[in-house]
mmCIF file with all atom_site columns, C-alpha atoms in Angstrom:
data_model
loop_
_atom_site.group_PDB
_atom_site.id
_atom_site.type_symbol
_atom_site.label_atom_id
_atom_site.label_alt_id
_atom_site.label_comp_id
_atom_site.label_asym_id
_atom_site.label_entity_id
_atom_site.label_seq_id
_atom_site.pdbx_PDB_ins_code
_atom_site.Cartn_x
_atom_site.Cartn_y
_atom_site.Cartn_z
_atom_site.occupancy
_atom_site.B_iso_or_equiv
_atom_site.pdbx_formal_charge
_atom_site.auth_seq_id
_atom_site.auth_comp_id
_atom_site.auth_asym_id
_atom_site.auth_atom_id
_atom_site.pdbx_PDB_model_num
ATOM 1   C CA . UNK A 1 1   ? 17.335  13.515 -26.387 1.00 0.00 ? 133 UNK A CA 1
ATOM 2   C CA . UNK A 1 2   ? 15.550  10.458 -28.062 1.00 0.00 ? 134 UNK A CA 1
ATOM 3   C CA . UNK A 1 3   ? 13.954  7.676  -26.622 1.00 0.00 ? 135 UNK A CA 1
ATOM 4   C CA . UNK A 1 4   ? 16.074  4.877  -26.318 1.00 0.00 ? 136 UNK A CA 1
ATOM 5   C CA . UNK A 1 5   ? 14.878  1.358  -26.589 1.00 0.00 ? 137 UNK A CA 1
ATOM 6   C CA . UNK A 1 6   ? 13.981  -0.226 -23.348 1.00 0.00 ? 138 UNK A CA 1
ATOM 7   C CA . UNK A 1 7   ? 13.079  -3.661 -22.514 1.00 0.00 ? 139 UNK A CA 1
ATOM 8   C CA . UNK A 1 8   ? 9.719   -3.003 -21.000 1.00 0.00 ? 140 UNK A CA 1
ATOM 9   C CA . UNK A 1 9   ? 7.772   -2.250 -24.360 1.00 0.00 ? 141 UNK A CA 1
ATOM 10  C CA . UNK A 1 10  ? 5.905   -4.344 -26.852 1.00 0.00 ? 142 UNK A CA 1
ATOM 11  C CA . UNK A 1 11  ? 5.509   -3.322 -30.432 1.00 0.00 ? 143 UNK A CA 1
ATOM 12  C CA . UNK A 1 12  ? 6.965   0.193  -29.911 1.00 0.00 ? 144 UNK A CA 1
ATOM 13  C CA . UNK A 1 13  ? 4.544   1.057  -26.905 1.00 0.00 ? 145 UNK A CA 1
ATOM 14  C CA . UNK A 1 14  ? 5.923   1.345  -23.570 1.00 0.00 ? 146 UNK A CA 1
ATOM 15  C CA . UNK A 1 15  ? 4.494   0.391  -20.548 1.00 0.00 ? 147 UNK A CA 1
ATOM 16  C CA . UNK A 1 16  ? 3.328   2.644  -17.826 1.00 0.00 ? 148 UNK A CA 1
ATOM 17  C CA . UNK A 1 17  ? 2.429   1.812  -14.406 1.00 0.00 ? 149 UNK A CA 1
ATOM 18  C CA . UNK A 1 18  ? 1.249   3.233  -11.018 1.00 0.00 ? 150 UNK A CA 1
ATOM 19  C CA . UNK A 1 19  ? 1.275   2.072  -7.309  1.00 0.00 ? 151 UNK A CA 1
ATOM 20  C CA . UNK A 1 20  ? -1.922  3.888  -5.549  1.00 0.00 ? 152 UNK A CA 1
ATOM 21  C CA . UNK A 1 21  ? -2.487  3.932  -2.254  1.00 0.00 ? 153 UNK A CA 1
ATOM 22  C CA . UNK A 1 22  ? -5.691  5.297  -0.626  1.00 0.00 ? 154 UNK A CA 1
ATOM 23  C CA . UNK A 1 23  ? -5.720  6.612  3.376   1.00 0.00 ? 155 UNK A CA 1
ATOM 24  C CA . UNK A 1 24  ? -9.320  7.317  4.376   1.00 0.00 ? 156 UNK A CA 1
ATOM 25  C CA . UNK A 1 25  ? -9.313  8.713  8.128   1.00 0.00 ? 157 UNK A CA 1
ATOM 26  C CA . UNK A 1 26  ? -12.350 7.020  9.612   1.00 0.00 ? 158 UNK A CA 1
ATOM 27  C CA . UNK A 1 27  ? -12.813 4.117  11.449  1.00 0.00 ? 159 UNK A CA 1
ATOM 28  C CA . UNK A 1 28  ? -14.413 1.941  8.639   1.00 0.00 ? 160 UNK A CA 1
ATOM 29  C CA . UNK A 1 29  ? -11.656 2.535  5.893   1.00 0.00 ? 161 UNK A CA 1
ATOM 30  C CA . UNK A 1 30  ? -11.495 -0.735 4.445   1.00 0.00 ? 162 UNK A CA 1
ATOM 31  C CA . UNK A 1 31  ? -14.774 -0.711 3.228   1.00 0.00 ? 163 UNK A CA 1
ATOM 32  C CA . UNK A 1 32  ? -14.063 2.772  1.766   1.00 0.00 ? 164 UNK A CA 1
ATOM 33  C CA . UNK A 1 33  ? -11.007 1.308  -0.189  1.00 0.00 ? 165 UNK A CA 1
ATOM 34  C CA . UNK A 1 34  ? -12.567 -1.729 -1.265  1.00 0.00 ? 166 UNK A CA 1
ATOM 35  C CA . UNK A 1 35  ? -15.586 -0.274 -2.659  1.00 0.00 ? 167 UNK A CA 1
ATOM 36  C CA . UNK A 1 36  ? -13.238 2.380  -4.688  1.00 0.00 ? 168 UNK A CA 1
ATOM 37  C CA . UNK A 1 37  ? -11.874 -0.314 -6.004  1.00 0.00 ? 169 UNK A CA 1
ATOM 38  C CA . UNK A 1 38  ? -15.093 -2.329 -6.737  1.00 0.00 ? 170 UNK A CA 1
ATOM 39  C CA . UNK A 1 39  ? -16.373 0.716  -8.771  1.00 0.00 ? 171 UNK A CA 1
ATOM 40  C CA . UNK A 1 40  ? -13.255 1.433  -10.742 1.00 0.00 ? 172 UNK A CA 1
ATOM 41  C CA . UNK A 1 41  ? -13.538 -0.205 -14.488 1.00 0.00 ? 173 UNK A CA 1
ATOM 42  C CA . UNK A 1 42  ? -10.324 -1.699 -15.131 1.00 0.00 ? 174 UNK A CA 1
ATOM 43  C CA . UNK A 1 43  ? -10.728 -3.039 -18.678 1.00 0.00 ? 175 UNK A CA 1
ATOM 44  C CA . UNK A 1 44  ? -8.129  -1.417 -19.958 1.00 0.00 ? 176 UNK A CA 1
ATOM 45  C CA . UNK A 1 45  ? -5.425  -1.848 -17.432 1.00 0.00 ? 177 UNK A CA 1
ATOM 46  C CA . UNK A 1 46  ? -3.673  -4.878 -15.834 1.00 0.00 ? 178 UNK A CA 1
ATOM 47  C CA . UNK A 1 47  ? -4.402  -4.676 -11.748 1.00 0.00 ? 179 UNK A CA 1
ATOM 48  C CA . UNK A 1 48  ? -3.047  -5.672 -8.267  1.00 0.00 ? 180 UNK A CA 1
ATOM 49  C CA . UNK A 1 49  ? -4.307  -4.962 -5.444  1.00 0.00 ? 181 UNK A CA 1
ATOM 50  C CA . UNK A 1 50  ? -1.687  -5.993 -2.362  1.00 0.00 ? 182 UNK A CA 1
ATOM 51  C CA . UNK A 1 51  ? -0.703  -5.323 0.991   1.00 0.00 ? 183 UNK A CA 1
ATOM 52  C CA . UNK A 1 52  ? 0.293   -1.681 0.532   1.00 0.00 ? 184 UNK A CA 1
ATOM 53  C CA . UNK A 1 53  ? -1.221  -0.435 -2.507  1.00 0.00 ? 185 UNK A CA 1
ATOM 54  C CA . UNK A 1 54  ? -3.310  -1.058 -5.772  1.00 0.00 ? 186 UNK A CA 1
ATOM 55  C CA . UNK A 1 55  ? -1.113  -1.194 -8.799  1.00 0.00 ? 187 UNK A CA 1
ATOM 56  C CA . UNK A 1 56  ? -2.142  -0.473 -12.580 1.00 0.00 ? 188 UNK A CA 1
ATOM 57  C CA . UNK A 1 57  ? -0.001  -1.156 -15.655 1.00 0.00 ? 189 UNK A CA 1
ATOM 58  C CA . UNK A 1 58  ? -0.228  -0.810 -19.234 1.00 0.00 ? 190 UNK A CA 1
ATOM 59  C CA . UNK A 1 59  ? -0.885  2.236  -21.660 1.00 0.00 ? 191 UNK A CA 1
ATOM 60  C CA . UNK A 1 60  ? -0.173  5.429  -19.964 1.00 0.00 ? 192 UNK A CA 1
ATOM 61  C CA . UNK A 1 61  ? -3.873  7.460  -20.562 1.00 0.00 ? 193 UNK A CA 1
ATOM 62  C CA . UNK A 1 62  ? -5.538  3.864  -19.306 1.00 0.00 ? 194 UNK A CA 1
ATOM 63  C CA . UNK A 1 63  ? -3.538  3.943  -16.463 1.00 0.00 ? 195 UNK A CA 1
ATOM 64  C CA . UNK A 1 64  ? -3.968  7.465  -15.302 1.00 0.00 ? 196 UNK A CA 1
ATOM 65  C CA . UNK A 1 65  ? -7.878  7.070  -16.074 1.00 0.00 ? 197 UNK A CA 1
ATOM 66  C CA . UNK A 1 66  ? -8.114  3.799  -13.947 1.00 0.00 ? 198 UNK A CA 1
ATOM 67  C CA . UNK A 1 67  ? -5.976  5.705  -10.892 1.00 0.00 ? 199 UNK A CA 1
ATOM 68  C CA . UNK A 1 68  ? -7.455  8.926  -10.985 1.00 0.00 ? 200 UNK A CA 1
ATOM 69  C CA . UNK A 1 69  ? -10.962 6.953  -10.844 1.00 0.00 ? 201 UNK A CA 1
ATOM 70  C CA . UNK A 1 70  ? -9.842  4.951  -7.636  1.00 0.00 ? 202 UNK A CA 1
ATOM 71  C CA . UNK A 1 71  ? -9.069  8.140  -6.013  1.00 0.00 ? 203 UNK A CA 1
ATOM 72  C CA . UNK A 1 72  ? -12.436 9.801  -7.055  1.00 0.00 ? 204 UNK A CA 1
ATOM 73  C CA . UNK A 1 73  ? -14.477 6.666  -6.324  1.00 0.00 ? 205 UNK A CA 1
ATOM 74  C CA . UNK A 1 74  ? -13.260 7.154  -2.716  1.00 0.00 ? 206 UNK A CA 1
ATOM 75  C CA . UNK A 1 75  ? -14.570 10.635 -2.229  1.00 0.00 ? 207 UNK A CA 1
ATOM 76  C CA . UNK A 1 76  ? -16.713 11.225 0.587   1.00 0.00 ? 208 UNK A CA 1
ATOM 77  C CA . UNK A 1 77  ? -17.696 14.690 1.198   1.00 0.00 ? 209 UNK A CA 1
ATOM 78  C CA . UNK A 1 78  ? -16.777 14.346 5.266   1.00 0.00 ? 210 UNK A CA 1
ATOM 79  C CA . UNK A 1 79  ? -14.097 12.422 5.010   1.00 0.00 ? 211 UNK A CA 1
ATOM 80  C CA . UNK A 1 80  ? -10.575 13.319 5.156   1.00 0.00 ? 212 UNK A CA 1
ATOM 81  C CA . UNK A 1 81  ? -8.806  11.119 2.361   1.00 0.00 ? 213 UNK A CA 1
ATOM 82  C CA . UNK A 1 82  ? -4.946  10.958 1.112   1.00 0.00 ? 214 UNK A CA 1
ATOM 83  C CA . UNK A 1 83  ? -3.917  9.620  -2.142  1.00 0.00 ? 215 UNK A CA 1
ATOM 84  C CA . UNK A 1 84  ? -0.585  8.170  -2.830  1.00 0.00 ? 216 UNK A CA 1
ATOM 85  C CA . UNK A 1 85  ? 0.437   8.056  -6.464  1.00 0.00 ? 217 UNK A CA 1
ATOM 86  C CA . UNK A 1 86  ? 4.086   6.182  -7.893  1.00 0.00 ? 218 UNK A CA 1
ATOM 87  C CA . UNK A 1 87  ? 3.893   6.921  -11.951 1.00 0.00 ? 219 UNK A CA 1
ATOM 88  C CA . UNK A 1 88  ? 6.580   5.188  -13.765 1.00 0.00 ? 220 UNK A CA 1
ATOM 89  C CA . UNK A 1 89  ? 7.750   4.538  -17.357 1.00 0.00 ? 221 UNK A CA 1
ATOM 90  C CA . UNK A 1 90  ? 10.857  3.049  -18.706 1.00 0.00 ? 222 UNK A CA 1
ATOM 91  C CA . UNK A 1 91  ? 12.452  0.614  -15.878 1.00 0.00 ? 223 UNK A CA 1
ATOM 92  C CA . UNK A 1 92  ? 13.914  -2.181 -18.106 1.00 0.00 ? 224 UNK A CA 1
ATOM 93  C CA . UNK A 1 93  ? 12.536  -5.587 -17.475 1.00 0.00 ? 225 UNK A CA 1
ATOM 94  C CA . UNK A 1 94  ? 9.257   -4.418 -16.786 1.00 0.00 ? 226 UNK A CA 1
ATOM 95  C CA . UNK A 1 95  ? 6.881   -6.561 -18.634 1.00 0.00 ? 227 UNK A CA 1
ATOM 96  C CA . UNK A 1 96  ? 3.761   -7.594 -16.373 1.00 0.00 ? 228 UNK A CA 1
ATOM 97  C CA . UNK A 1 97  ? 0.861   -6.089 -18.354 1.00 0.00 ? 229 UNK A CA 1
ATOM 98  C CA . UNK A 1 98  ? 1.697   -6.200 -21.413 1.00 0.00 ? 230 UNK A CA 1
ATOM 99  C CA . UNK A 1 99  ? -1.491  -7.960 -23.098 1.00 0.00 ? 231 UNK A CA 1
ATOM 100 C CA . UNK A 1 100 ? -3.059  -4.462 -22.626 1.00 0.00 ? 232 UNK A CA 1
ATOM 101 C CA . UNK A 1 101 ? -0.413  -2.769 -24.788 1.00 0.00 ? 233 UNK A CA 1
ATOM 102 C CA . UNK A 1 102 ? -2.912  -2.860 -27.727 1.00 0.00 ? 234 UNK A CA 1
ATOM 103 C CA . UNK A 1 103 ? -2.269  0.950  -28.799 1.00 0.00 ? 235 UNK A CA 1
ATOM 104 C CA . UNK A 1 104 ? -6.552  1.591  -27.817 1.00 0.00 ? 236 UNK A CA 1
ATOM 105 C CA . UNK A 1 105 ? -5.249  4.079  -24.850 1.00 0.00 ? 237 UNK A CA 1
ATOM 106 C CA . UNK A 1 106 ? -8.801  3.116  -23.625 1.00 0.00 ? 238 UNK A CA 1
ATOM 107 C CA . UNK A 1 107 ? -10.449 5.525  -20.738 1.00 0.00 ? 239 UNK A CA 1
ATOM 108 C CA . UNK A 1 108 ? -13.440 3.924  -19.552 1.00 0.00 ? 240 UNK A CA 1
ATOM 109 C CA . UNK A 1 109 ? -13.914 6.162  -16.383 1.00 0.00 ? 241 UNK A CA 1
ATOM 110 C CA . UNK A 1 110 ? -13.443 9.347  -17.882 1.00 0.00 ? 242 UNK A CA 1
ATOM 111 C CA . UNK A 1 111 ? -16.759 10.418 -18.001 1.00 0.00 ? 243 UNK A CA 1
ATOM 112 C CA . UNK A 1 112 ? -17.234 9.476  -14.284 1.00 0.00 ? 244 UNK A CA 1
ATOM 113 C CA . UNK A 1 113 ? -14.138 10.819 -13.187 1.00 0.00 ? 245 UNK A CA 1
ATOM 114 C CA . UNK A 1 114 ? -14.621 14.097 -15.290 1.00 0.00 ? 246 UNK A CA 1
ATOM 115 C CA . UNK A 1 115 ? -18.841 14.116 -13.682 1.00 0.00 ? 247 UNK A CA 1
ATOM 116 C CA . UNK A 1 116 ? -17.704 13.681 -10.099 1.00 0.00 ? 248 UNK A CA 1
ATOM 117 C CA . UNK A 1 117 ? -13.955 15.244 -9.699  1.00 0.00 ? 249 UNK A CA 1
ATOM 118 C CA . UNK A 1 118 ? -15.228 18.337 -9.168  1.00 0.00 ? 250 UNK A CA 1
ATOM 119 C CA . UNK A 1 119 ? -14.205 18.683 -5.685  1.00 0.00 ? 251 UNK A CA 1
ATOM 120 C CA . UNK A 1 120 ? -11.011 20.668 -4.249  1.00 0.00 ? 252 UNK A CA 1
ATOM 121 C CA . UNK A 1 121 ? -7.627  18.948 -3.631  1.00 0.00 ? 253 UNK A CA 1
ATOM 122 C CA . UNK A 1 122 ? -4.402  19.881 -2.239  1.00 0.00 ? 254 UNK A CA 1
ATOM 123 C CA . UNK A 1 123 ? -1.402  17.843 -4.169  1.00 0.00 ? 255 UNK A CA 1
ATOM 124 C CA . UNK A 1 124 ? 2.517   17.934 -3.132  1.00 0.00 ? 256 UNK A CA 1
ATOM 125 C CA . UNK A 1 125 ? 4.604   16.106 -6.078  1.00 0.00 ? 257 UNK A CA 1
ATOM 126 C CA . UNK A 1 126 ? 7.538   15.532 -7.414  1.00 0.00 ? 258 UNK A CA 1
ATOM 127 C CA . UNK A 1 127 ? 9.138   14.646 -10.935 1.00 0.00 ? 259 UNK A CA 1
ATOM 128 C CA . UNK A 1 128 ? 12.150  12.342 -11.573 1.00 0.00 ? 260 UNK A CA 1
ATOM 129 C CA . UNK A 1 129 ? 13.954  12.349 -14.928 1.00 0.00 ? 261 UNK A CA 1
ATOM 130 C CA . UNK A 1 130 ? 16.593  9.774  -15.251 1.00 0.00 ? 262 UNK A CA 1
ATOM 131 C CA . UNK A 1 131 ? 18.765  9.013  -18.708 1.00 0.00 ? 263 UNK A CA 1
ATOM 132 C CA . UNK A 1 132 ? 18.291  12.521 -19.594 1.00 0.00 ? 264 UNK A CA 1
ATOM 133 C CA . UNK A 1 133 ? 21.486  15.153 -19.180 1.00 0.00 ? 265 UNK A CA 1
ATOM 134 C CA . UNK A 1 134 ? 19.224  18.160 -19.095 1.00 0.00 ? 266 UNK A CA 1
ATOM 135 C CA . UNK A 1 135 ? 16.844  16.952 -16.648 1.00 0.00 ? 267 UNK A CA 1
ATOM 136 C CA . UNK A 1 136 ? 15.924  20.247 -14.934 1.00 0.00 ? 268 UNK A CA 1
ATOM 137 C CA . UNK A 1 137 ? 14.500  21.868 -18.192 1.00 0.00 ? 269 UNK A CA 1
ATOM 138 C CA . UNK A 1 138 ? 12.508  18.662 -18.351 1.00 0.00 ? 270 UNK A CA 1
ATOM 139 C CA . UNK A 1 139 ? 11.241  19.053 -14.922 1.00 0.00 ? 271 UNK A CA 1
ATOM 140 C CA . UNK A 1 140 ? 10.780  22.498 -15.161 1.00 0.00 ? 272 UNK A CA 1
ATOM 141 C CA . UNK A 1 141 ? 8.391   21.957 -18.528 1.00 0.00 ? 273 UNK A CA 1
ATOM 142 C CA . UNK A 1 142 ? 6.291   19.586 -16.509 1.00 0.00 ? 274 UNK A CA 1
ATOM 143 C CA . UNK A 1 143 ? 5.850   22.157 -13.727 1.00 0.00 ? 275 UNK A CA 1
ATOM 144 C CA . UNK A 1 144 ? 4.983   24.869 -16.138 1.00 0.00 ? 276 UNK A CA 1
ATOM 145 C CA . UNK A 1 145 ? 2.051   22.344 -17.737 1.00 0.00 ? 277 UNK A CA 1
ATOM 146 C CA . UNK A 1 146 ? 0.613   22.853 -13.973 1.00 0.00 ? 278 UNK A CA 1
ATOM 147 C CA . UNK A 1 147 ? 0.089   26.554 -14.950 1.00 0.00 ? 279 UNK A CA 1
ATOM 148 C CA . UNK A 1 148 ? -1.925  26.076 -18.117 1.00 0.00 ? 280 UNK A CA 1
ATOM 149 C CA . UNK A 1 149 ? -4.218  23.705 -16.219 1.00 0.00 ? 281 UNK A CA 1
ATOM 150 C CA . UNK A 1 150 ? -5.044  26.332 -13.599 1.00 0.00 ? 282 UNK A CA 1
ATOM 151 C CA . UNK A 1 151 ? -3.223  24.824 -10.659 1.00 0.00 ? 283 UNK A CA 1
ATOM 152 C CA . UNK A 1 152 ? -1.152  27.702 -9.295  1.00 0.00 ? 284 UNK A CA 1
ATOM 153 C CA . UNK A 1 153 ? 2.011   25.289 -9.093  1.00 0.00 ? 285 UNK A CA 1
ATOM 154 C CA . UNK A 1 154 ? 3.829   26.600 -5.589  1.00 0.00 ? 286 UNK A CA 1
ATOM 155 C CA . UNK A 1 155 ? 7.485   25.592 -5.103  1.00 0.00 ? 287 UNK A CA 1
ATOM 156 C CA . UNK A 1 156 ? 8.509   24.191 -1.666  1.00 0.00 ? 288 UNK A CA 1
ATOM 157 C CA . UNK A 1 157 ? 11.905  21.921 0.037   1.00 0.00 ? 289 UNK A CA 1
ATOM 158 C CA . UNK A 1 158 ? 11.747  18.862 -2.619  1.00 0.00 ? 290 UNK A CA 1
ATOM 159 C CA . UNK A 1 159 ? 8.573   19.096 -3.683  1.00 0.00 ? 291 UNK A CA 1
ATOM 160 C CA . UNK A 1 160 ? 5.711   21.338 -5.891  1.00 0.00 ? 292 UNK A CA 1
ATOM 161 C CA . UNK A 1 161 ? 2.635   22.192 -4.336  1.00 0.00 ? 293 UNK A CA 1
ATOM 162 C CA . UNK A 1 162 ? -0.816  22.302 -6.238  1.00 0.00 ? 294 UNK A CA 1
ATOM 163 C CA . UNK A 1 163 ? -4.568  23.554 -5.729  1.00 0.00 ? 295 UNK A CA 1
ATOM 164 C CA . UNK A 1 164 ? -7.675  22.405 -7.665  1.00 0.00 ? 296 UNK A CA 1
ATOM 165 C CA . UNK A 1 165 ? -10.373 20.309 -8.497  1.00 0.00 ? 297 UNK A CA 1
ATOM 166 C CA . UNK A 1 166 ? -9.738  16.754 -8.378  1.00 0.00 ? 298 UNK A CA 1
ATOM 167 C CA . UNK A 1 167 ? -10.783 16.898 -12.238 1.00 0.00 ? 299 UNK A CA 1
ATOM 168 C CA . UNK A 1 168 ? -8.282  19.738 -13.111 1.00 0.00 ? 300 UNK A CA 1
ATOM 169 C CA . UNK A 1 169 ? -5.352  18.139 -11.390 1.00 0.00 ? 301 UNK A CA 1
ATOM 170 C CA . UNK A 1 170 ? -5.691  14.402 -12.789 1.00 0.00 ? 302 UNK A CA 1
ATOM 171 C CA . UNK A 1 171 ? -5.867  16.212 -16.562 1.00 0.00 ? 303 UNK A CA 1
ATOM 172 C CA . UNK A 1 172 ? -2.742  17.888 -15.469 1.00 0.00 ? 304 UNK A CA 1
ATOM 173 C CA . UNK A 1 173 ? -1.083  14.526 -14.811 1.00 0.00 ? 305 UNK A CA 1
ATOM 174 C CA . UNK A 1 174 ? -2.492  12.966 -17.983 1.00 0.00 ? 306 UNK A CA 1
ATOM 175 C CA . UNK A 1 175 ? -0.739  15.907 -19.860 1.00 0.00 ? 307 UNK A CA 1
ATOM 176 C CA . UNK A 1 176 ? 2.436   15.407 -17.905 1.00 0.00 ? 308 UNK A CA 1
ATOM 177 C CA . UNK A 1 177 ? 2.796   11.772 -18.455 1.00 0.00 ? 309 UNK A CA 1
ATOM 178 C CA . UNK A 1 178 ? 2.074   12.377 -22.012 1.00 0.00 ? 310 UNK A CA 1
ATOM 179 C CA . UNK A 1 179 ? 5.141   14.966 -22.416 1.00 0.00 ? 311 UNK A CA 1
ATOM 180 C CA . UNK A 1 180 ? 7.280   12.472 -20.330 1.00 0.00 ? 312 UNK A CA 1
ATOM 181 C CA . UNK A 1 181 ? 5.946   9.426  -22.700 1.00 0.00 ? 313 UNK A CA 1
ATOM 182 C CA . UNK A 1 182 ? 6.951   11.219 -25.789 1.00 0.00 ? 314 UNK A CA 1
ATOM 183 C CA . UNK A 1 183 ? 10.166  13.225 -24.568 1.00 0.00 ? 315 UNK A CA 1
ATOM 184 C CA . UNK A 1 184 ? 11.771  10.851 -21.818 1.00 0.00 ? 316 UNK A CA 1
ATOM 185 C CA . UNK A 1 185 ? 13.092  7.476  -21.792 1.00 0.00 ? 317 UNK A CA 1
ATOM 186 C CA . UNK A 1 186 ? 12.499  6.568  -18.018 1.00 0.00 ? 318 UNK A CA 1
ATOM 187 C CA . UNK A 1 187 ? 10.780  9.183  -15.309 1.00 0.00 ? 319 UNK A CA 1
ATOM 188 C CA . UNK A 1 188 ? 8.763   8.646  -12.119 1.00 0.00 ? 320 UNK A CA 1
ATOM 189 C CA . UNK A 1 189 ? 5.888   10.894 -10.774 1.00 0.00 ? 321 UNK A CA 1
ATOM 190 C CA . UNK A 1 190 ? 5.173   11.126 -7.137  1.00 0.00 ? 322 UNK A CA 1
ATOM 191 C CA . UNK A 1 191 ? 2.199   12.682 -6.012  1.00 0.00 ? 323 UNK A CA 1
ATOM 192 C CA . UNK A 1 192 ? 0.225   12.762 -2.685  1.00 0.00 ? 324 UNK A CA 1
ATOM 193 C CA . UNK A 1 193 ? -3.670  14.146 -2.975  1.00 0.00 ? 325 UNK A CA 1
ATOM 194 C CA . UNK A 1 194 ? -5.189  15.189 -0.398  1.00 0.00 ? 326 UNK A CA 1
ATOM 195 C CA . UNK A 1 195 ? -8.538  16.257 0.149   1.00 0.00 ? 327 UNK A CA 1
ATOM 196 C CA . UNK A 1 196 ? -10.950 17.761 3.481   1.00 0.00 ? 328 UNK A CA 1
ATOM 197 C CA . UNK A 1 197 ? -7.794  18.281 5.448   1.00 0.00 ? 329 UNK A CA 1
ATOM 198 C CA . UNK A 1 198 ? -8.740  19.646 8.951   1.00 0.00 ? 330 UNK A CA 1
ATOM 199 C CA . UNK A 1 199 ? -5.654  21.432 8.463   1.00 0.00 ? 331 UNK A CA 1
ATOM 200 C CA . UNK A 1 200 ? -7.049  23.542 5.653   1.00 0.00 ? 332 UNK A CA 1
ATOM 201 C CA . UNK A 1 201 ? -10.062 24.612 8.257   1.00 0.00 ? 333 UNK A CA 1
ATOM 202 C CA . UNK A 1 202 ? -8.828  27.997 9.806   1.00 0.00 ? 334 UNK A CA 1
ATOM 203 C CA . UNK A 1 203 ? -8.415  28.243 13.239  1.00 0.00 ? 335 UNK A CA 1
ATOM 204 C CA . UNK A 1 204 ? -11.355 29.669 15.142  1.00 0.00 ? 336 UNK A CA 1
ATOM 205 C CA . UNK A 1 205 ? -10.415 33.223 17.172  1.00 0.00 ? 337 UNK A CA 1
ATOM 206 C CA . UNK A 1 206 ? -10.633 33.243 20.640  1.00 0.00 ? 338 UNK A CA 1
ATOM 207 C CA . UNK A 1 207 ? -12.653 35.655 22.727  1.00 0.00 ? 339 UNK A CA 1
#
């Protein structure tokens, strides 16, 4: 099914958006979030931070670059951190950020993301397809892409589970969004990413 013209495109370039919410499990969590925002280069995206999340808008590679940086910049080796991500493209009437649709697909954070994203994460995500009759086939394609990135996708009720480095995960999201951008008129990817969860620790055997 070919992409249909939608109202959230400029000069043939579609707007992609992502809402990111960070949850550091520590007392002084606010400073950790604010520091991450300050460290993230947002020169290639439209940005707005509100009560609940930080929103990035622009071209898909640039949005993914900023969203990944926000999580990676918030990482601390001994802090349990959770990130909630909602990526979307194709919502009719969605025009905020169209000044960043210049075809450059800049990724100013990519080098640092690769250098600093070698820590292990767990992820659950769901991919939703709109305006496509064969949506299950498209979802299966997206999940299969995770295998090529070494993330060993595992099915669970309503979600797919992934485990790998932060760099692997966001590289997979970039590939998934690129496929979706080229093949689907409207999609949403929702993901929860966790690092340093105490639930991962093995129970200590009792004598």
